[in-house]
Amino acid sequence: MIRITVDGKEIQTEQGKTILQACLENGIYIPNLCFLETREQPRASCRLCFVETSDAERPVTACTETVRDGLDVRTNTEAVRRLQRTAFKLIMSAHHCTPKTCPVAKPCQLMRIARHIQVGLNPRPLETLERDVQEEVDLTFFTYYPFRCVMCGKCVDVCRDRNERNPLTFAKRGFDTVVTFFGSGASNLPCDDCGACVAVCPTGALIPKPPPSES
Amino acid sequence: MNSVPTQTETEEREMIEAIEAMLPRFAKHRSALIPILQAVQQEHGYLSGGAMERVAEYLEISPSEVYGVATFYNQFRFHPPGRHQIKVCLGTACHVAGGDIILENFERKLGIRAGETTPDREYSVERVACVGCCALAPVAIVDGTVLGHMQPSRVEGLFVQFQVEREREEREKAEREPGGEQDA
C-alpha cells in the first residue's frame, strides 16, 4: 500500500497502478475516453486525463504515469483545464453531436466531461470538421457511425483481447480513419455472443442491430 | 465488390496462385507483412481482397490486421490499374494552383474516386505528390505524359481524344478482321 495526495485529499492505492486508475478507484473523477483497464500499454490518445504532479514540471497524462509513495496530484489546475478544454474541443470538432437522435443514455460520457471541465458540447471557437466518410456503415452485427467515433480505439483493443483473430480494426488514416471489418469469413465471426466492442464504445459510434427475428 | 465483372475471378485465382508460390520466400513473421504486400503489388499492380486474406493466413494474423496496415499506407492500391492511368498532382504548387479542382473533374467525369478504377477497367485515377515540374502547375500525368497548366476544359478534351482514338482502333480492327479471313 502506498499513499498519494489528490487535490489535498489522501488516498491509498497499490504499487504499479496508474494515477488514473488510483483516482477512479477512489471515486475521484478525471476525464478520460480512451482508458481501458485491460490494456497493457495505454493508448493515451484522448488527451483528456491530464493532471499536475509533484514529480513533473508540466501536466502529464494520468493514464501513463504510475503512482509513487507521497506523490502530490492536482487534477484541477488552470494548466490542466486548458489542455483538457483544447483536447475536448478538438474531439467535438469531429464528433457531430446530435443529442435528439443519439441513442446513448444521457448524460453520455462526453456530456459528463463537458460539465466537469465547464465547456459546451460544441467545438467553438474551433471549426466543425467535415470528414469525407459515410453517415452509417453496416458492419453485419452492428452499425458504425463514423461521425460519432472519437477514435479512442477501445473497440479495436477489446476485440483483440477477446478474439484471437481480431475481426475489428482501424482502416485508412488521418481524417479518413474508420473502424471496420475485413475478410470474407464475416458470417462466422464470434460477434454474436461477444458484443464487447459495442459495450465499450463511449460515444455511441457502434450500435447493435436489433435481432432480425424481432422485425 | 459484387459489381466487379466475372473476368476478375479467374484473374484473382491466378493472382492467389502466384502469391502462393512467392510466399515461402518470406519469413513467417508479422514483420514480413509490408515487404510481402509490396512484392504482391509490384507483381500484380494492386492488392485484391483475396490476396490480403491469403497473406494473413500465411503470417497467421487476422485479415483485418493486414487490411488495416495496407490501407494506412498511400503506396498500396486496392483496384487494378486501368488501361489509361491518370495521375493528378496535389503537391504544394499544384494544390495552390487548383489541382484539387482538376482531380474533382476527373472523378466526376469518370464517376470514381481517387485510387479507384472504372468498372470497364479503362481508366484509373490517382492522386500523387509532387512530380517535379511545379512551374507547370496544376499538373496531371496521363499514361506517362505530363500535361501542364491543366484546366477543366482540357480534362474534357482529353476524353474526347480518348473516344476518337477508341473509335479509330475499333474501325481498324473491323477492317482488319474480315480482310484477314479473305486472305486465309
Short mmCIF file of C-alpha atoms in Angstrom, two decimals:
data_model
loop_
_atom_site.label_atom_id
_atom_site.label_comp_id
_atom_site.label_asym_id
_atom_site.label_seq_id
_atom_site.Cartn_x
_atom_site.Cartn_y
_atom_site.Cartn_z
CA MET A 1 0.00 0.00 0.00
CA ILE A 2 1.19 3.46 -0.84
CA ARG A 3 -0.33 6.84 -0.16
CA ILE A 4 -0.78 9.66 -2.59
CA THR A 5 -2.45 13.02 -2.22
CA VAL A 6 -5.02 14.08 -4.79
CA ASP A 7 -6.29 17.67 -4.60
CA GLY A 8 -5.30 17.75 -0.92
CA LYS A 9 -7.09 14.50 -0.09
CA GLU A 10 -5.03 11.48 0.88
CA ILE A 11 -5.85 8.17 -0.79
CA GLN A 12 -4.39 4.68 -0.53
CA THR A 13 -3.50 2.62 -3.53
CA GLU A 14 -1.23 -0.17 -4.72
CA GLN A 15 2.18 -0.12 -6.33
CA GLY A 16 2.11 -0.37 -10.10
CA LYS A 17 -1.25 1.33 -10.65
CA THR A 18 -1.51 4.42 -12.77
CA ILE A 19 -2.62 7.73 -11.34
CA LEU A 20 -5.83 7.48 -13.35
CA GLN A 21 -6.66 4.01 -12.01
CA ALA A 22 -5.91 5.05 -8.42
CA CYS A 23 -8.13 8.12 -8.68
CA LEU A 24 -11.05 6.39 -10.39
CA GLU A 25 -10.98 3.55 -7.85
CA ASN A 26 -11.13 6.09 -5.03
CA GLY A 27 -14.04 7.97 -6.50
CA ILE A 28 -12.06 10.90 -7.87
CA TYR A 29 -13.13 11.60 -11.44
CA ILE A 30 -10.58 12.51 -14.07
CA PRO A 31 -11.98 12.96 -17.60
CA ASN A 32 -10.99 10.11 -19.90
CA LEU A 33 -12.23 8.45 -23.07
CA CYS A 34 -9.56 6.03 -24.22
CA PHE A 35 -8.63 4.43 -20.89
CA LEU A 36 -9.15 0.69 -20.79
CA GLU A 37 -8.28 -1.31 -17.69
CA THR A 38 -7.22 -4.41 -19.63
CA ARG A 39 -4.85 -2.56 -21.91
CA GLU A 40 -1.18 -3.23 -21.21
CA GLN A 41 0.06 -0.10 -22.91
CA PRO A 42 -2.27 2.87 -22.56
CA ARG A 43 -3.10 4.47 -25.90
CA ALA A 44 -3.13 7.90 -24.25
CA SER A 45 -4.82 9.23 -27.34
CA CYS A 46 -7.75 11.22 -25.97
CA ARG A 47 -5.50 13.68 -24.09
CA LEU A 48 -8.20 14.34 -21.50
CA CYS A 49 -6.72 12.83 -18.32
CA PHE A 50 -4.07 15.47 -17.72
CA VAL A 51 -3.00 16.12 -14.10
CA GLU A 52 -0.19 18.02 -12.46
CA THR A 53 2.12 16.07 -10.18
CA SER A 54 4.88 16.97 -7.74
CA ASP A 55 7.19 14.90 -9.99
CA ALA A 56 6.89 16.80 -13.21
CA GLU A 57 7.10 20.46 -14.19
CA ARG A 58 4.33 20.19 -16.75
CA PRO A 59 0.99 18.40 -16.72
CA VAL A 60 1.18 14.69 -17.52
CA THR A 61 -1.44 12.19 -18.70
CA ALA A 62 -2.69 10.29 -15.65
CA CYS A 63 -3.12 7.07 -17.61
CA THR A 64 0.60 6.79 -18.38
CA GLU A 65 2.07 7.72 -15.01
CA THR A 66 2.36 5.15 -12.24
CA VAL A 67 1.84 6.12 -8.62
CA ARG A 68 4.70 6.57 -6.18
CA ASP A 69 4.55 6.97 -2.41
CA GLY A 70 3.95 10.53 -1.33
CA LEU A 71 3.04 11.78 -4.79
CA ASP A 72 1.03 15.00 -4.83
CA VAL A 73 -1.50 15.12 -7.66
CA ARG A 74 -3.64 18.08 -8.72
CA THR A 75 -6.48 17.41 -11.13
CA ASN A 76 -8.00 20.87 -11.50
CA THR A 77 -5.28 23.46 -12.04
CA GLU A 78 -5.62 26.09 -14.73
CA ALA A 79 -2.88 24.48 -16.87
CA VAL A 80 -4.66 21.11 -16.70
CA ARG A 81 -8.03 22.58 -17.59
CA ARG A 82 -6.62 24.49 -20.55
CA LEU A 83 -5.15 21.30 -22.01
CA GLN A 84 -8.34 19.36 -21.37
CA ARG A 85 -10.57 22.02 -22.88
CA THR A 86 -8.48 22.19 -26.04
CA ALA A 87 -8.41 18.40 -26.36
CA PHE A 88 -12.16 18.22 -25.78
CA LYS A 89 -12.90 20.93 -28.36
CA LEU A 90 -10.78 19.07 -30.89
CA ILE A 91 -12.72 15.87 -30.20
CA MET A 92 -16.02 17.72 -30.52
CA SER A 93 -14.97 19.26 -33.85
CA ALA A 94 -15.06 15.74 -35.32
CA HIS A 95 -17.86 14.30 -33.17
CA HIS A 96 -21.09 15.65 -34.60
CA CYS A 97 -23.27 15.84 -31.53
CA THR A 98 -26.97 15.24 -32.22
CA PRO A 99 -28.49 14.85 -28.75
CA LYS A 100 -32.05 14.45 -30.05
CA THR A 101 -31.35 11.42 -32.24
CA CYS A 102 -28.38 9.99 -30.36
CA PRO A 103 -29.31 6.62 -28.83
CA VAL A 104 -26.76 6.81 -26.00
CA ALA A 105 -28.19 7.14 -22.48
CA LYS A 106 -27.83 10.71 -21.27
CA PRO A 107 -25.81 12.20 -19.80
CA CYS A 108 -23.26 10.48 -22.04
CA GLN A 109 -19.57 10.44 -21.26
CA LEU A 110 -18.95 13.48 -23.42
CA MET A 111 -21.65 15.43 -21.58
CA ARG A 112 -20.13 14.38 -18.29
CA ILE A 113 -16.70 15.54 -19.38
CA ALA A 114 -18.08 18.82 -20.74
CA ARG A 115 -19.74 19.56 -17.42
CA HIS A 116 -16.65 18.56 -15.46
CA ILE A 117 -14.34 20.91 -17.35
CA GLN A 118 -17.07 23.52 -17.80
CA VAL A 119 -17.31 23.85 -21.55
CA GLY A 120 -20.13 23.40 -24.06
CA LEU A 121 -20.60 20.42 -26.34
CA ASN A 122 -19.93 22.47 -29.47
CA PRO A 123 -16.40 22.82 -30.86
CA ARG A 124 -16.45 26.64 -30.77
CA PRO A 125 -14.19 28.55 -31.28
CA LEU A 126 -12.82 25.67 -33.36
CA GLU A 127 -14.47 24.75 -36.62
CA THR A 128 -16.58 21.69 -37.21
CA LEU A 129 -14.58 19.14 -39.16
CA GLU A 130 -16.32 17.90 -42.28
CA ARG A 131 -14.99 14.41 -42.84
CA ASP A 132 -15.46 12.64 -46.13
CA VAL A 133 -16.94 9.47 -44.63
CA GLN A 134 -20.25 7.63 -44.83
CA GLU A 135 -23.07 8.53 -42.45
CA GLU A 136 -23.71 4.91 -41.48
CA VAL A 137 -21.69 1.77 -42.10
CA ASP A 138 -23.22 -1.69 -41.88
CA LEU A 139 -20.80 -3.99 -40.03
CA THR A 140 -23.06 -7.10 -40.14
CA PHE A 141 -23.59 -7.37 -36.39
CA PHE A 142 -23.83 -3.70 -35.62
CA THR A 143 -23.94 -0.31 -37.26
CA TYR A 144 -20.97 2.04 -37.21
CA TYR A 145 -21.49 5.82 -37.20
CA PRO A 146 -18.18 7.44 -38.19
CA PHE A 147 -19.36 10.91 -37.20
CA ARG A 148 -19.76 9.82 -33.59
CA CYS A 149 -16.46 7.95 -33.42
CA VAL A 150 -13.72 9.67 -31.44
CA MET A 151 -11.02 7.12 -32.40
CA CYS A 152 -10.37 6.05 -28.83
CA GLY A 153 -9.58 2.56 -30.12
CA LYS A 154 -11.30 0.80 -27.22
CA CYS A 155 -13.38 -1.38 -29.51
CA VAL A 156 -10.36 -2.48 -31.54
CA ASP A 157 -8.45 -3.31 -28.36
CA VAL A 158 -11.19 -5.28 -26.59
CA CYS A 159 -11.74 -7.16 -29.82
CA ARG A 160 -8.06 -8.10 -29.89
CA ASP A 161 -8.21 -9.22 -26.24
CA ARG A 162 -11.30 -11.33 -26.68
CA ASN A 163 -10.71 -12.90 -30.06
CA GLU A 164 -7.52 -14.47 -31.27
CA ARG A 165 -8.08 -13.32 -34.85
CA ASN A 166 -9.47 -9.92 -34.07
CA PRO A 167 -12.07 -9.02 -36.67
CA LEU A 168 -12.25 -5.31 -35.80
CA THR A 169 -9.57 -2.90 -36.99
CA PHE A 170 -8.81 0.69 -37.85
CA ALA A 171 -8.54 1.27 -41.58
CA LYS A 172 -7.13 4.16 -43.59
CA ARG A 173 -5.63 7.08 -41.75
CA GLY A 174 -5.91 10.68 -40.71
CA PHE A 175 -9.38 12.17 -41.08
CA ASP A 176 -10.39 9.17 -43.19
CA THR A 177 -9.76 6.67 -40.39
CA VAL A 178 -12.66 4.32 -39.75
CA VAL A 179 -13.31 1.24 -37.66
CA THR A 180 -14.15 -1.73 -39.85
CA PHE A 181 -14.12 -5.45 -40.52
CA PHE A 182 -12.24 -7.15 -43.27
CA GLY A 183 -12.36 -10.63 -44.70
CA SER A 184 -14.75 -12.96 -46.43
CA GLY A 185 -15.45 -15.01 -43.30
CA ALA A 186 -17.63 -12.27 -41.82
CA SER A 187 -20.53 -14.64 -41.27
CA ASN A 188 -18.61 -16.96 -38.93
CA LEU A 189 -17.19 -14.24 -36.73
CA PRO A 190 -17.51 -14.69 -32.98
CA CYS A 191 -19.53 -11.46 -32.74
CA ASP A 192 -22.94 -12.92 -31.97
CA ASP A 193 -22.23 -13.63 -28.34
CA CYS A 194 -19.40 -11.16 -27.78
CA GLY A 195 -20.55 -7.58 -28.28
CA ALA A 196 -17.64 -6.25 -26.21
CA CYS A 197 -16.84 -3.52 -28.72
CA VAL A 198 -20.37 -2.14 -28.62
CA ALA A 199 -20.40 -2.24 -24.83
CA VAL A 200 -17.11 -0.38 -24.52
CA CYS A 201 -17.83 2.41 -27.03
CA PRO A 202 -18.07 5.68 -25.09
CA THR A 203 -19.78 7.70 -27.80
CA GLY A 204 -22.45 5.56 -29.47
CA ALA A 205 -20.42 5.08 -32.63
CA LEU A 206 -21.16 1.35 -32.51
CA ILE A 207 -24.82 0.47 -32.11
CA PRO A 208 -26.07 -3.13 -32.02
CA LYS A 209 -28.55 -4.15 -34.66
CA PRO A 210 -31.89 -5.45 -33.44
CA PRO A 211 -32.08 -9.22 -33.96
CA PRO A 212 -33.80 -9.99 -37.29
CA SER A 213 -36.43 -12.21 -35.62
CA GLU A 214 -37.99 -9.21 -33.89
CA SER A 215 -38.87 -7.27 -37.01
CA MET B 1 -17.12 -5.77 -54.76
CA ASN B 2 -20.15 -7.52 -56.26
CA SER B 3 -20.19 -5.25 -59.29
CA VAL B 4 -16.72 -6.36 -60.43
CA PRO B 5 -17.04 -8.33 -63.67
CA THR B 6 -16.52 -12.11 -63.52
CA GLN B 7 -13.42 -11.81 -65.65
CA THR B 8 -11.60 -10.80 -62.48
CA GLU B 9 -12.47 -14.08 -60.75
CA THR B 10 -10.08 -16.06 -62.91
CA GLU B 11 -7.62 -13.24 -62.59
CA GLU B 12 -7.92 -13.31 -58.83
CA ARG B 13 -7.43 -17.09 -58.74
CA GLU B 14 -4.28 -16.80 -60.83
CA MET B 15 -3.07 -13.97 -58.65
CA ILE B 16 -3.51 -16.01 -55.49
CA GLU B 17 -1.71 -18.96 -57.06
CA ALA B 18 1.19 -16.69 -57.96
CA ILE B 19 1.25 -15.32 -54.42
CA GLU B 20 1.17 -18.84 -53.05
CA ALA B 21 4.34 -19.63 -54.98
CA MET B 22 6.03 -16.44 -53.81
CA LEU B 23 5.20 -16.60 -50.09
CA PRO B 24 7.82 -19.17 -48.98
CA ARG B 25 10.49 -16.57 -49.84
CA PHE B 26 9.39 -14.60 -46.81
CA ALA B 27 9.76 -15.29 -43.10
CA LYS B 28 6.57 -16.44 -41.39
CA HIS B 29 6.63 -13.44 -39.10
CA ARG B 30 4.45 -10.36 -38.87
CA SER B 31 7.46 -8.15 -39.60
CA ALA B 32 7.38 -9.53 -43.16
CA LEU B 33 3.90 -8.12 -43.78
CA ILE B 34 4.85 -4.91 -45.57
CA PRO B 35 7.60 -6.49 -47.71
CA ILE B 36 5.10 -9.17 -48.80
CA LEU B 37 2.43 -6.59 -49.64
CA GLN B 38 4.99 -4.60 -51.61
CA ALA B 39 6.06 -7.69 -53.53
CA VAL B 40 2.44 -8.57 -54.33
CA GLN B 41 1.72 -5.09 -55.58
CA GLN B 42 4.92 -4.94 -57.61
CA GLU B 43 3.96 -8.15 -59.37
CA HIS B 44 0.22 -7.63 -59.80
CA GLY B 45 -0.25 -3.87 -59.66
CA TYR B 46 -2.67 -3.94 -56.75
CA LEU B 47 -3.79 -5.83 -53.65
CA SER B 48 -7.04 -7.74 -54.01
CA GLY B 49 -9.16 -8.81 -51.05
CA GLY B 50 -8.29 -12.45 -51.62
CA ALA B 51 -4.60 -11.64 -51.80
CA MET B 52 -4.70 -9.88 -48.46
CA GLU B 53 -6.56 -12.80 -46.89
CA ARG B 54 -4.01 -15.25 -48.22
CA VAL B 55 -1.15 -13.15 -46.81
CA ALA B 56 -2.92 -13.02 -43.43
CA GLU B 57 -3.29 -16.79 -43.47
CA TYR B 58 0.40 -17.25 -44.22
CA LEU B 59 1.52 -14.92 -41.42
CA GLU B 60 -1.11 -16.28 -39.03
CA ILE B 61 -2.54 -12.86 -38.30
CA SER B 62 -6.09 -11.64 -38.84
CA PRO B 63 -7.13 -10.44 -42.31
CA SER B 64 -8.35 -7.27 -40.61
CA GLU B 65 -4.86 -6.53 -39.42
CA VAL B 66 -3.46 -6.89 -42.93
CA TYR B 67 -6.21 -4.63 -44.25
CA GLY B 68 -5.57 -2.05 -41.52
CA VAL B 69 -1.86 -1.88 -42.34
CA ALA B 70 -2.38 -1.86 -46.11
CA THR B 71 -4.96 0.94 -46.06
CA PHE B 72 -2.75 3.05 -43.80
CA TYR B 73 -0.07 3.43 -46.44
CA ASN B 74 -0.59 5.50 -49.55
CA GLN B 75 1.63 3.25 -51.63
CA PHE B 76 -0.87 0.39 -51.70
CA ARG B 77 -3.64 0.23 -54.29
CA PHE B 78 -6.79 -1.84 -53.97
CA HIS B 79 -8.05 -1.57 -57.52
CA PRO B 80 -6.45 -2.97 -60.66
CA PRO B 81 -4.79 -0.22 -62.71
CA GLY B 82 -6.88 0.93 -65.68
CA ARG B 83 -5.82 0.86 -69.33
CA HIS B 84 -5.36 4.61 -69.10
CA GLN B 85 -3.71 5.73 -65.91
CA ILE B 86 -4.42 9.23 -64.77
CA LYS B 87 -2.35 10.78 -62.01
CA VAL B 88 -3.21 14.19 -60.67
CA CYS B 89 -0.54 16.08 -58.78
CA LEU B 90 -1.59 17.57 -55.47
CA GLY B 91 1.82 18.78 -54.36
CA THR B 92 2.05 22.25 -52.84
CA ALA B 93 2.32 24.22 -56.08
CA CYS B 94 -0.41 22.23 -57.82
CA HIS B 95 -2.62 22.42 -54.75
CA VAL B 96 -2.28 26.21 -54.71
CA ALA B 97 -2.99 26.34 -58.45
CA GLY B 98 -6.20 24.32 -58.04
CA GLY B 99 -5.02 20.72 -58.53
CA ASP B 100 -7.91 19.52 -56.39
CA ILE B 101 -10.36 21.01 -58.90
CA ILE B 102 -8.67 19.08 -61.71
CA LEU B 103 -8.85 15.88 -59.66
CA GLU B 104 -12.51 16.51 -58.96
CA ASN B 105 -13.11 17.00 -62.69
CA PHE B 106 -11.62 13.60 -63.45
CA GLU B 107 -13.52 11.99 -60.58
CA ARG B 108 -16.83 13.43 -61.66
CA LYS B 109 -16.28 12.68 -65.33
CA LEU B 110 -15.48 9.02 -64.61
CA GLY B 111 -17.78 8.54 -61.63
CA ILE B 112 -14.99 7.14 -59.47
CA ARG B 113 -12.89 8.47 -56.62
CA ALA B 114 -9.12 8.87 -56.47
CA GLY B 115 -7.49 5.44 -56.08
CA GLU B 116 -10.28 3.66 -57.96
CA THR B 117 -10.69 2.18 -61.43
CA THR B 118 -13.74 2.42 -63.69
CA PRO B 119 -15.70 -0.88 -63.85
CA ASP B 120 -14.70 -1.35 -67.53
CA ARG B 121 -11.03 -1.10 -66.50
CA GLU B 122 -10.47 1.73 -68.96
CA TYR B 123 -9.41 4.45 -66.52
CA SER B 124 -7.86 4.68 -63.09
CA VAL B 125 -7.38 7.92 -61.21
CA GLU B 126 -4.75 8.51 -58.57
CA ARG B 127 -3.55 11.44 -56.57
CA VAL B 128 0.19 11.85 -56.37
CA ALA B 129 2.50 14.17 -54.50
CA CYS B 130 4.91 16.48 -56.33
CA VAL B 131 6.02 15.20 -59.74
CA GLY B 132 8.80 17.78 -60.03
CA CYS B 133 7.53 20.30 -62.56
CA CYS B 134 5.89 22.86 -60.32
CA ALA B 135 6.27 25.62 -62.92
CA LEU B 136 3.60 23.81 -64.95
CA ALA B 137 1.10 23.61 -62.07
CA PRO B 138 -1.51 22.26 -61.97
CA VAL B 139 -0.13 19.07 -63.48
CA ALA B 140 -1.73 15.77 -64.48
CA ILE B 141 0.11 12.75 -65.83
CA VAL B 142 -1.90 10.72 -68.29
CA ASP B 143 -0.35 7.44 -69.44
CA GLY B 144 3.10 8.77 -68.61
CA THR B 145 2.70 12.06 -70.46
CA VAL B 146 2.98 15.18 -68.36
CA LEU B 147 0.19 17.65 -69.00
CA GLY B 148 0.93 21.09 -67.56
CA HIS B 149 -1.35 24.05 -66.89
CA MET B 150 -4.38 21.78 -66.62
CA GLN B 151 -7.83 23.26 -66.92
CA PRO B 152 -11.27 21.69 -66.62
CA SER B 153 -11.76 22.19 -70.38
CA ARG B 154 -8.61 20.20 -71.07
CA VAL B 155 -9.98 17.34 -68.97
CA GLU B 156 -13.00 17.30 -71.29
CA GLY B 157 -10.76 17.49 -74.34
CA LEU B 158 -8.71 14.56 -73.11
CA PHE B 159 -11.74 12.28 -73.04
CA VAL B 160 -12.85 13.39 -76.48
CA GLN B 161 -9.38 12.42 -77.65
CA PHE B 162 -9.62 9.01 -75.97
CA GLN B 163 -13.03 8.50 -77.54
CA VAL B 164 -11.72 9.34 -81.03
CA GLU B 165 -8.77 7.02 -80.51
CA ARG B 166 -11.01 4.16 -79.39
CA GLU B 167 -13.32 4.61 -82.36
CA ARG B 168 -10.36 4.60 -84.74
CA GLU B 169 -8.99 1.43 -83.16
CA GLU B 170 -12.36 -0.27 -83.47
CA ARG B 171 -12.68 0.77 -87.10
CA GLU B 172 -9.21 -0.51 -87.91
CA LYS B 173 -9.92 -3.76 -86.11
CA ALA B 174 -13.18 -4.20 -88.01
CA GLU B 175 -11.41 -3.51 -91.29
CA ARG B 176 -8.59 -5.89 -90.50
CA GLU B 177 -10.66 -8.86 -89.37
CA PRO B 178 -12.76 -9.57 -92.44
CA GLY B 179 -9.69 -8.83 -94.56
CA GLY B 180 -7.67 -11.42 -92.67
CA GLU B 181 -10.31 -14.08 -93.29
CA GLN B 182 -10.29 -13.45 -97.01
CA ASP B 183 -6.54 -13.87 -97.17
CA ALA B 184 -6.77 -17.23 -95.43
#
